[in-house]
Amino acid sequence: MTRKNRRLVALALILTGVALATALLLFALRQNVTYFMSPTDLVSTSARPLAGGRPIRVGGMVVYGTVKRDGTITRFTITDNENNVVIEYDGIVPDLFREGQGIIATGTINDDHVFIATQLLAKHDENYMPPEVAKAMKPHYDAIEAKKQ
């Protein structure tokens, strides 16, 4: 084998290794992606295949009068002022969790269209809203404001 051929083989092996490592990395990251949706996105028919069994995040405001506690299970409804999603969480809720509070829940949606949360995150104060929640809810708030005028 000539010197030129050895270089070509070495280059081909290096490129193959880099391509394989990139493919494995992308596959591993794909398994850990958690999509964010608003209640309206989650209710829409186009989002149902995406939500089928995969963990997703849904964010909105806790509707007043919907928080029900039964032992460690907390059931409540969140809204983006257009659609509502019922959430069920088994565990200790964050200290900042309350009605009228913005939250993000991570979990899956079941066949009864109840979101089974495995994690709840409450926003820090009444002025802070995570950018992803603000972006997802902005079109719905704009539509409500337009109806008021």
Tab-separated table of C-alpha atoms in Angstrom:
chain	number	residue	atom	x	y	z
A	1	MET	CA	0.000	0.000	0.000
A	2	THR	CA	1.389	3.355	-0.985
A	3	ARG	CA	1.729	6.296	1.317
A	4	LYS	CA	-1.118	8.120	-0.447
A	5	ASN	CA	-3.465	5.141	-0.034
A	6	ARG	CA	-2.647	4.869	3.690
A	7	ARG	CA	-3.539	8.541	4.145
A	8	LEU	CA	-6.824	8.049	2.319
A	9	VAL	CA	-7.692	5.010	4.453
A	10	ALA	CA	-6.806	6.907	7.655
A	11	LEU	CA	-8.893	9.899	6.554
A	12	ALA	CA	-11.830	7.628	5.682
A	13	LEU	CA	-11.617	5.928	9.096
A	14	ILE	CA	-11.498	9.279	10.903
A	15	LEU	CA	-14.478	10.627	8.950
A	16	THR	CA	-16.426	7.427	9.589
A	17	GLY	CA	-15.674	7.682	13.316
A	18	VAL	CA	-16.768	11.325	13.448
A	19	ALA	CA	-19.974	10.528	11.536
A	20	LEU	CA	-20.741	7.605	13.854
A	21	ALA	CA	-20.097	9.691	16.976
A	22	THR	CA	-22.341	12.479	15.640
A	23	ALA	CA	-25.131	10.020	14.836
A	24	LEU	CA	-24.957	8.483	18.328
A	25	LEU	CA	-24.979	11.928	19.960
A	26	LEU	CA	-28.010	13.067	17.963
A	27	PHE	CA	-29.860	9.840	18.756
A	28	ALA	CA	-29.146	10.216	22.479
A	29	LEU	CA	-30.261	13.853	22.501
A	30	ARG	CA	-33.458	13.019	20.621
A	31	GLN	CA	-34.460	10.697	23.454
A	32	ASN	CA	-34.156	13.552	25.977
A	33	VAL	CA	-36.045	16.285	24.104
A	34	THR	CA	-39.099	17.560	25.974
A	35	TYR	CA	-41.480	19.680	23.890
A	36	PHE	CA	-43.265	22.711	25.372
A	37	MET	CA	-46.927	23.372	24.583
A	38	SER	CA	-49.642	25.736	25.702
A	39	PRO	CA	-53.054	24.280	26.628
A	40	THR	CA	-54.367	25.320	23.195
A	41	ASP	CA	-51.484	23.518	21.477
A	42	LEU	CA	-52.118	20.409	23.557
A	43	VAL	CA	-55.859	20.387	22.827
A	44	SER	CA	-55.341	20.786	19.059
A	45	THR	CA	-55.516	17.657	16.931
A	46	SER	CA	-52.109	18.293	15.356
A	47	ALA	CA	-50.392	17.999	18.756
A	48	ARG	CA	-51.961	14.680	19.784
A	49	PRO	CA	-49.542	12.428	17.854
A	50	LEU	CA	-46.600	14.353	19.341
A	51	ALA	CA	-48.000	13.997	22.856
A	52	GLY	CA	-48.706	10.266	22.521
A	53	GLY	CA	-46.734	8.748	25.386
A	54	ARG	CA	-43.756	11.109	25.124
A	55	PRO	CA	-42.927	13.486	27.965
A	56	ILE	CA	-43.949	17.056	27.193
A	57	ARG	CA	-44.207	20.322	29.081
A	58	VAL	CA	-47.387	22.332	29.284
A	59	GLY	CA	-47.583	25.792	30.803
A	60	GLY	CA	-50.324	28.179	31.818
A	61	MET	CA	-52.127	29.817	34.714
A	62	VAL	CA	-53.851	27.749	37.420
A	63	VAL	CA	-57.605	28.419	37.164
A	64	TYR	CA	-59.242	29.747	40.343
A	65	GLY	CA	-61.436	27.212	42.143
A	66	THR	CA	-60.024	24.129	40.401
A	67	VAL	CA	-57.379	22.951	42.883
A	68	LYS	CA	-58.502	19.721	44.572
A	69	ARG	CA	-56.271	17.766	46.947
A	70	ASP	CA	-56.666	14.124	47.947
A	71	GLY	CA	-53.679	13.059	50.030
A	72	THR	CA	-50.593	13.609	47.897
A	73	ILE	CA	-52.602	13.813	44.652
A	74	THR	CA	-53.355	17.335	43.474
A	75	ARG	CA	-55.749	17.873	40.570
A	76	PHE	CA	-56.187	21.293	38.975
A	77	THR	CA	-56.815	23.031	35.664
A	78	ILE	CA	-54.496	25.387	33.801
A	79	THR	CA	-55.462	27.799	31.061
A	80	ASP	CA	-53.945	30.063	28.446
A	81	ASN	CA	-57.241	32.022	28.467
A	82	GLU	CA	-58.409	30.117	25.403
A	83	ASN	CA	-58.349	26.416	26.338
A	84	ASN	CA	-57.989	24.461	29.566
A	85	VAL	CA	-56.058	21.323	30.480
A	86	VAL	CA	-56.731	19.231	33.593
A	87	ILE	CA	-53.515	18.255	35.379
A	88	GLU	CA	-53.054	15.553	37.995
A	89	TYR	CA	-49.878	15.536	40.080
A	90	ASP	CA	-48.881	12.996	42.727
A	91	GLY	CA	-46.343	14.568	45.048
A	92	ILE	CA	-45.533	17.655	47.039
A	93	VAL	CA	-46.413	20.817	45.122
A	94	PRO	CA	-43.938	23.731	45.065
A	95	ASP	CA	-44.294	26.384	47.788
A	96	LEU	CA	-45.222	29.023	45.200
A	97	PHE	CA	-48.046	26.904	43.730
A	98	ARG	CA	-51.471	28.515	44.098
A	99	GLU	CA	-54.546	29.490	42.100
A	100	GLY	CA	-53.843	32.237	39.576
A	101	GLN	CA	-50.161	31.257	39.500
A	102	GLY	CA	-48.237	30.468	36.325
A	103	ILE	CA	-46.834	26.938	36.248
A	104	ILE	CA	-45.065	24.535	33.940
A	105	ALA	CA	-45.867	20.834	34.271
A	106	THR	CA	-43.786	18.013	32.780
A	107	GLY	CA	-45.467	14.690	32.075
A	108	THR	CA	-47.718	12.819	29.644
A	109	ILE	CA	-51.351	13.009	28.613
A	110	ASN	CA	-53.563	9.954	29.136
A	111	ASP	CA	-56.491	8.618	27.088
A	112	ASP	CA	-58.979	10.653	29.166
A	113	HIS	CA	-57.131	13.860	28.139
A	114	VAL	CA	-55.844	14.375	31.686
A	115	PHE	CA	-52.232	15.506	31.876
A	116	ILE	CA	-50.354	13.298	34.373
A	117	ALA	CA	-47.540	15.491	35.682
A	118	THR	CA	-44.285	14.115	37.043
A	119	GLN	CA	-42.849	17.559	37.812
A	120	LEU	CA	-44.331	20.989	38.605
A	121	LEU	CA	-42.483	24.277	38.343
A	122	ALA	CA	-44.007	27.508	39.682
A	123	LYS	CA	-42.882	30.927	38.518
A	124	HIS	CA	-40.961	33.050	41.010
A	125	ASP	CA	-43.155	36.143	41.327
A	126	GLU	CA	-46.098	37.833	39.657
A	127	ASN	CA	-43.870	39.733	37.195
A	128	TYR	CA	-41.712	36.841	35.991
A	129	MET	CA	-42.805	34.467	33.256
A	130	PRO	CA	-40.447	32.016	31.543
A	131	PRO	CA	-39.775	33.152	27.958
A	132	GLU	CA	-41.183	29.929	26.499
A	133	VAL	CA	-44.472	30.398	28.393
A	134	ALA	CA	-44.718	34.076	27.439
A	135	LYS	CA	-44.074	33.269	23.778
A	136	ALA	CA	-46.624	30.432	23.705
A	137	MET	CA	-49.309	32.457	25.488
A	138	LYS	CA	-48.813	35.799	23.680
A	139	PRO	CA	-51.049	35.016	20.656
A	140	HIS	CA	-53.871	33.953	22.971
A	141	TYR	CA	-53.595	37.070	25.142
A	142	ASP	CA	-53.454	39.275	22.026
A	143	ALA	CA	-56.642	37.645	20.687
A	144	ILE	CA	-58.434	38.214	23.999
A	145	GLU	CA	-57.344	41.861	24.091
A	146	ALA	CA	-58.567	42.327	20.501
A	147	LYS	CA	-61.998	40.929	21.454
A	148	LYS	CA	-62.255	43.416	24.346
A	149	GLN	CA	-61.842	46.395	21.997
